[in-house]
Amino acid sequence: MFAAATKSFVKQVGDGGRLVPVPSLSEADKYQPLSLVVKKKRCFLLQRAKFTSTPFTLNDILLGDREISAGISSYQLLNYEDKSDVSLYGRRGNHMVNDVGINVAGSDSIAVKASFGVVTKHEVEVTTLLKELTTRKINFDHCLIRQSRSSRKAVLCVVMESIRTTRQCSLSVHAGMRGEAVRFHIIDEQNPKGRDKAIVFPAHTTIAFSVFELFIYLDGAFDLCVTSVSKGGFEREETTTFAVLYRLRNILFERNRRVMDAIARSELYMDDLFSDYYYDKPLSMTDFSLREGTHVRVNLLNHNIPKGPCVLCGMGNYKRETVYGCLECFFNGQKYVRLHAVPCFDVWHKRIK
């Protein structure tokens, strides 16, 4: 009965879907600002998450003895009086029958009257709270943290605002047929069959609340999810492993980039060598350095040495191959050097002088 009335209140007040109705009158005092509640995700997409109260506040799960001093502002929200008929054939009607526990034989609906009067809204000053929590960390040894961390469906939330009554309130229901003229007149002496029921609850009873989810990191730091886009929960080990692999990938990419830059610089150096040689000494296809006392350019195929890359211009991205070389020079443990006839042969021997 109380749950049905709070659900109706939240549905009519709205607030963009942030408000959550208090499910039970016995737990209404546990949904105060800065109290902790556990949000359990449902398996099905169409079902709303379930909120469970806890006996703890945000101060209880933080390291250190310094209390949170964020202020709580309050103001009057509205004056709420509601009268509605609920069909017994719908899902809401079935829940109502279970909640109110009255005789519904021969009835097709239940009349519900909720008189909350003036209700007030109490909310935490978010800006002040965020500044206070900048350097605070979560105590992982707290029993609530250990139990919530072990479940992937549990998300810790902080109550940021609550809506309370200001006076003694009443709820009444009447089971009957649609179209009756008097639906809310309840007289216990004329109600032997138990077809009417009423409850009265005290002032300052919380009937609705809203929360911010907590996202808790492995080092104890945490964020308040102030928007519906951001989601709460616990940082998992696999998330950290993924971050390490991502950083390793970036390191490898950076190393490969440096290697490619070094190769590019070496190719530029070879281009400079060739440019200097061309500038100092114009060459022709017949200039094979056959002067007396110098090494002789030979065709390596005649010495059973296969065609291969030139040691000067064939080591970059383009494998420039040649059949010519020098049998009197040594390179990489080989008793010959492959060199293009022009200009690599003379450039090579110019460098080793």
Coordinates of C-alpha atoms in Angstrom, one line a residue:
M1 CA 0.0 0.0 0.0
F2 CA 2.8 2.5 0.9
A3 CA 4.9 1.3 -2.0
A4 CA 1.9 1.8 -4.4
A5 CA 1.4 5.3 -3.1
T6 CA 5.1 6.3 -3.5
K7 CA 5.2 4.8 -7.0
S8 CA 2.2 6.9 -8.0
F9 CA 3.8 10.0 -6.5
V10 CA 7.1 9.5 -8.4
K11 CA 5.1 8.8 -11.6
Q12 CA 3.2 12.1 -11.3
V13 CA 6.1 14.3 -10.1
G14 CA 8.5 12.9 -12.7
D15 CA 11.9 14.6 -12.4
G16 CA 13.2 13.1 -15.6
G17 CA 13.3 9.5 -14.3
R18 CA 15.9 10.3 -11.5
L19 CA 13.5 9.9 -8.6
V20 CA 13.1 6.4 -7.0
P21 CA 10.1 5.6 -4.8
V22 CA 10.8 4.3 -1.3
P23 CA 9.7 0.6 -1.4
S24 CA 8.9 0.1 2.3
L25 CA 7.7 2.3 5.1
S26 CA 9.9 0.4 7.6
E27 CA 13.0 1.5 5.6
A28 CA 12.0 5.0 4.8
D29 CA 14.5 6.5 7.4
K30 CA 17.4 4.8 5.6
Y31 CA 17.1 6.9 2.4
Q32 CA 18.5 10.2 3.8
P33 CA 21.1 12.4 2.0
L34 CA 24.6 10.8 2.0
S35 CA 23.2 7.4 2.9
L36 CA 24.5 4.5 0.9
V37 CA 22.2 2.2 -1.1
V38 CA 23.0 -0.8 -3.4
K39 CA 21.7 -0.8 -6.9
K40 CA 21.3 -4.3 -8.4
K41 CA 21.1 -4.5 -12.1
R42 CA 18.3 -6.7 -13.5
C43 CA 18.9 -9.3 -16.1
F44 CA 16.2 -8.1 -18.5
L45 CA 16.4 -4.8 -20.3
L46 CA 12.8 -3.9 -19.6
Q47 CA 13.1 -4.3 -15.8
R48 CA 14.2 -1.4 -13.7
A49 CA 17.1 -1.7 -11.3
K50 CA 16.3 -2.6 -7.7
F51 CA 17.6 -0.4 -4.8
T52 CA 18.4 -1.9 -1.4
S53 CA 19.0 0.2 1.6
T54 CA 22.1 -0.1 3.9
P55 CA 22.8 1.1 7.5
F56 CA 25.9 3.0 6.3
T57 CA 26.6 6.5 5.0
L58 CA 29.4 7.8 2.7
N59 CA 31.5 8.8 5.7
D60 CA 31.6 5.1 6.9
I61 CA 33.4 3.8 3.8
L62 CA 36.0 6.6 3.5
L63 CA 39.6 6.4 4.9
G64 CA 40.4 9.0 7.6
D65 CA 38.4 10.4 10.4
R66 CA 37.4 13.7 8.8
E67 CA 33.7 14.1 8.4
I68 CA 32.1 15.3 5.2
S69 CA 30.8 18.9 5.8
A70 CA 28.9 19.4 2.6
G71 CA 25.7 21.3 3.4
I72 CA 22.1 20.0 2.7
S73 CA 19.6 22.5 1.4
S74 CA 15.8 22.1 1.7
Y75 CA 12.7 23.8 0.3
Q76 CA 9.0 23.1 -0.1
L77 CA 8.3 21.1 -3.3
L78 CA 4.5 20.8 -3.6
N79 CA 1.2 19.9 -1.8
Y80 CA 0.3 16.4 -2.8
E81 CA -3.2 14.9 -2.6
D82 CA -4.1 12.0 -4.9
K83 CA -7.2 9.8 -5.5
S84 CA -7.0 7.1 -8.1
D85 CA -8.6 3.8 -9.2
V86 CA -6.5 0.8 -9.8
S87 CA -7.9 -2.2 -11.8
L88 CA -7.4 -5.5 -10.2
Y89 CA -6.7 -7.1 -13.6
G90 CA -3.5 -5.3 -14.3
R91 CA 0.0 -5.9 -12.9
R92 CA -0.2 -2.9 -10.6
G93 CA -3.6 -4.2 -9.3
N94 CA -2.1 -7.6 -8.5
H95 CA 0.7 -5.9 -6.5
M96 CA -1.9 -3.8 -4.7
V97 CA -3.8 -6.8 -3.6
N98 CA -0.7 -8.4 -2.1
D99 CA 0.3 -5.1 -0.4
V100 CA -3.0 -4.0 1.2
G101 CA -4.3 -7.4 2.2
I102 CA -8.1 -6.6 2.0
N103 CA -11.0 -8.6 0.8
V104 CA -11.5 -8.1 -2.9
A105 CA -14.1 -10.7 -3.6
G106 CA -16.7 -9.4 -6.1
S107 CA -14.6 -6.3 -6.8
D108 CA -12.9 -5.2 -10.0
S109 CA -10.9 -2.2 -8.8
I110 CA -9.3 -0.6 -5.7
A111 CA -9.7 3.0 -4.8
V112 CA -6.5 4.5 -3.4
K113 CA -6.3 7.9 -1.5
A114 CA -2.9 9.3 -0.6
S115 CA -2.8 12.5 1.4
F116 CA 0.9 13.6 1.8
G117 CA 0.2 17.3 2.2
V118 CA 3.1 19.6 1.8
V119 CA 6.3 17.7 0.9
T120 CA 9.9 19.1 1.1
K121 CA 13.0 18.4 -0.9
H122 CA 16.3 17.9 0.8
E123 CA 19.4 17.8 -1.4
V124 CA 23.2 17.8 -1.0
E125 CA 25.2 20.7 -2.3
V126 CA 27.0 18.8 -5.1
T127 CA 29.7 21.4 -5.8
T128 CA 30.9 21.5 -2.2
L129 CA 30.8 17.7 -1.9
L130 CA 32.9 17.2 -5.1
K131 CA 35.6 19.5 -3.7
E132 CA 35.7 17.6 -0.4
L133 CA 36.0 14.2 -2.1
T134 CA 38.9 15.2 -4.3
T135 CA 41.6 13.7 -2.1
R136 CA 39.5 11.1 -0.2
K137 CA 39.8 7.3 -0.9
I138 CA 37.6 4.3 -0.3
N139 CA 38.4 1.8 2.6
F140 CA 38.5 -1.6 0.8
D141 CA 38.4 -3.4 4.2
H142 CA 34.9 -2.2 4.9
C143 CA 32.4 -5.1 4.8
L144 CA 30.0 -3.2 2.5
I145 CA 32.8 -2.6 0.0
R146 CA 34.0 -6.3 0.1
Q147 CA 30.5 -7.6 -0.5
S148 CA 29.6 -5.2 -3.2
R149 CA 32.9 -5.7 -5.0
S150 CA 32.4 -9.5 -5.2
S151 CA 29.2 -9.0 -7.2
R152 CA 29.3 -7.7 -10.8
K153 CA 25.7 -6.7 -10.7
A154 CA 26.0 -4.5 -7.5
V155 CA 26.7 -0.8 -7.8
L156 CA 27.1 1.4 -4.8
C157 CA 25.1 4.6 -4.8
V158 CA 25.0 7.8 -2.6
V159 CA 21.6 9.3 -1.9
M160 CA 21.8 12.9 -3.1
E161 CA 18.3 14.1 -2.4
S162 CA 15.2 12.9 -0.5
I163 CA 11.6 14.0 -0.5
R164 CA 9.8 14.0 2.9
T165 CA 6.4 14.7 4.3
T166 CA 6.0 17.6 6.8
R167 CA 3.0 16.3 8.7
Q168 CA 1.2 13.1 9.7
C169 CA -0.1 11.5 6.6
S170 CA -2.7 8.9 5.7
L171 CA -3.2 6.2 3.1
S172 CA -6.6 4.5 2.5
V173 CA -7.9 1.9 0.1
H174 CA -11.4 0.7 -0.7
A175 CA -12.3 -2.4 -2.8
G176 CA -15.4 -2.2 -4.8
M177 CA -17.0 -1.9 -8.3
R178 CA -16.3 0.9 -10.7
G179 CA -19.0 3.6 -10.8
E180 CA -19.8 3.7 -7.1
A181 CA -20.6 7.2 -5.9
V182 CA -18.6 7.1 -2.6
R183 CA -15.2 5.5 -2.8
F184 CA -13.2 7.0 0.0
H185 CA -15.7 7.0 2.9
I186 CA -14.2 4.5 5.4
I187 CA -16.2 3.5 8.5
D188 CA -14.7 0.6 10.5
E189 CA -18.0 -0.3 12.2
Q190 CA -19.7 -0.7 8.9
N191 CA -16.9 -2.7 7.4
P192 CA -17.2 -6.2 8.8
K193 CA -15.9 -7.9 5.6
G194 CA -12.6 -5.9 5.7
R195 CA -13.1 -4.2 2.3
D196 CA -11.5 -1.0 3.5
K197 CA -8.1 -0.3 5.0
A198 CA -6.2 2.8 6.1
I199 CA -2.8 3.5 7.6
V200 CA -1.3 6.6 9.1
F201 CA 2.4 7.4 9.2
P202 CA 4.3 10.2 10.9
A203 CA 5.8 13.4 9.6
H204 CA 9.3 13.6 8.1
T205 CA 8.8 10.2 6.3
T206 CA 10.9 9.9 3.2
I207 CA 8.7 8.9 0.2
A208 CA 11.2 9.3 -2.7
F209 CA 14.9 9.8 -3.3
S210 CA 17.6 10.1 -6.0
V211 CA 21.2 8.8 -6.2
F212 CA 24.6 9.3 -7.8
E213 CA 26.4 6.1 -8.6
L214 CA 30.0 5.5 -7.4
F215 CA 32.8 4.3 -9.7
I216 CA 35.6 3.0 -7.5
Y217 CA 39.2 2.5 -8.9
L218 CA 41.7 -0.1 -7.8
D219 CA 43.8 2.5 -5.9
G220 CA 40.8 3.5 -3.7
A221 CA 40.0 6.7 -5.6
F222 CA 36.4 7.1 -6.8
D223 CA 34.2 9.3 -9.0
L224 CA 30.6 10.5 -8.4
C225 CA 28.6 9.8 -11.6
V226 CA 26.8 13.0 -11.8
T227 CA 25.2 12.2 -15.2
S228 CA 23.1 9.4 -16.4
V229 CA 25.6 8.7 -19.2
S230 CA 28.4 7.7 -16.7
K231 CA 28.0 4.4 -14.9
G232 CA 29.2 3.3 -11.5
G233 CA 30.9 0.1 -10.4
F234 CA 34.3 -1.2 -9.6
E235 CA 37.4 -1.1 -11.8
R236 CA 38.3 -4.7 -12.6
E237 CA 41.7 -6.3 -12.9
E238 CA 41.2 -7.0 -16.6
T239 CA 40.7 -3.3 -17.2
T240 CA 44.2 -2.7 -15.8
T241 CA 45.7 -5.5 -17.9
F242 CA 44.1 -4.0 -21.0
A243 CA 45.6 -0.6 -20.1
V244 CA 49.1 -2.2 -19.8
L245 CA 48.8 -4.0 -23.1
Y246 CA 47.7 -0.7 -24.7
R247 CA 50.7 1.1 -23.3
L248 CA 53.0 -1.7 -24.5
R249 CA 51.5 -1.5 -28.0
N250 CA 52.3 2.3 -28.0
I251 CA 55.9 1.6 -26.9
L252 CA 56.3 -0.9 -29.8
F253 CA 54.8 1.5 -32.3
E254 CA 57.2 4.3 -31.1
R255 CA 60.2 1.9 -31.3
N256 CA 59.2 1.0 -34.9
R257 CA 58.8 4.6 -35.8
R258 CA 62.3 5.4 -34.5
V259 CA 63.8 2.5 -36.5
M260 CA 62.1 3.7 -39.7
D261 CA 63.4 7.2 -39.0
A262 CA 66.9 5.8 -38.7
I263 CA 66.6 4.0 -42.0
A264 CA 65.3 7.1 -43.7
R265 CA 68.2 9.1 -42.3
S266 CA 70.7 6.5 -43.6
E267 CA 69.2 6.7 -47.1
L268 CA 69.5 10.5 -47.0
Y269 CA 73.1 10.0 -46.0
M270 CA 73.7 7.8 -49.0
D271 CA 72.0 10.3 -51.2
D272 CA 74.4 13.0 -49.9
L273 CA 77.4 10.7 -50.6
F274 CA 76.3 10.2 -54.2
S275 CA 75.6 13.9 -54.7
D276 CA 79.1 14.8 -53.4
Y277 CA 80.6 12.2 -55.7
Y278 CA 78.8 13.4 -58.7
Y279 CA 79.7 17.0 -57.9
D280 CA 83.4 16.2 -57.4
K281 CA 83.8 13.9 -60.4
P282 CA 81.5 13.5 -63.3
L283 CA 81.3 9.8 -64.3
S284 CA 80.5 7.8 -67.3
M285 CA 79.4 4.2 -67.9
T286 CA 83.0 3.5 -69.0
D287 CA 84.7 4.8 -65.8
F288 CA 85.3 1.5 -63.9
S289 CA 88.3 2.6 -61.8
L290 CA 90.8 0.5 -63.7
R291 CA 93.7 2.7 -62.9
E292 CA 97.0 1.0 -61.9
G293 CA 97.2 0.3 -58.1
T294 CA 93.5 0.3 -57.5
H295 CA 90.9 -2.5 -56.9
V296 CA 89.4 -3.9 -60.0
R297 CA 85.7 -4.0 -60.8
V298 CA 84.6 -7.6 -61.8
N299 CA 81.5 -9.5 -62.8
L300 CA 80.8 -11.7 -59.9
L301 CA 78.7 -14.2 -62.0
N302 CA 82.0 -15.3 -63.6
H303 CA 83.2 -16.3 -60.1
N304 CA 80.0 -18.3 -59.2
I305 CA 78.7 -15.5 -57.0
P306 CA 74.9 -14.8 -57.5
K307 CA 73.3 -11.5 -58.1
G308 CA 72.5 -9.6 -54.9
P309 CA 71.9 -6.2 -53.3
C310 CA 74.6 -3.5 -53.5
V311 CA 76.2 -2.8 -50.1
L312 CA 75.7 0.9 -50.6
C313 CA 72.4 1.5 -52.2
G314 CA 70.7 -1.9 -51.8
M315 CA 70.2 -1.9 -48.0
G316 CA 67.2 0.5 -47.7
N317 CA 63.6 0.0 -48.6
Y318 CA 64.5 -0.6 -52.3
K319 CA 66.8 -3.7 -52.8
R320 CA 68.9 -2.5 -55.6
E321 CA 70.8 -5.5 -56.9
T322 CA 73.9 -5.9 -59.0
V323 CA 76.2 -8.5 -60.5
Y324 CA 79.3 -6.4 -60.2
G325 CA 81.6 -6.0 -57.2
C326 CA 85.1 -6.3 -55.8
L327 CA 87.0 -9.4 -54.9
E328 CA 89.7 -7.6 -53.0
C329 CA 87.4 -6.1 -50.3
F330 CA 85.8 -7.9 -47.4
F331 CA 82.3 -7.2 -46.0
N332 CA 80.2 -9.0 -43.3
G333 CA 82.6 -12.0 -43.3
Q334 CA 82.4 -12.4 -47.1
K335 CA 85.5 -12.3 -49.3
Y336 CA 83.8 -10.0 -51.8
V337 CA 81.6 -6.9 -52.0
R338 CA 78.7 -6.3 -54.4
L339 CA 78.9 -2.8 -55.8
H340 CA 77.2 -1.1 -58.7
A341 CA 79.7 -0.2 -61.5
V342 CA 78.6 3.5 -61.3
P343 CA 78.9 5.2 -58.9
C344 CA 78.9 2.8 -56.0
F345 CA 82.2 1.1 -56.9
D346 CA 84.2 4.4 -56.8
V347 CA 82.3 5.8 -53.8
W348 CA 83.0 2.7 -51.8
H349 CA 86.7 2.8 -52.5
K350 CA 86.8 6.5 -52.0
R351 CA 85.5 6.1 -48.4
I352 CA 88.0 3.3 -47.5
K353 CA 91.1 5.3 -48.5

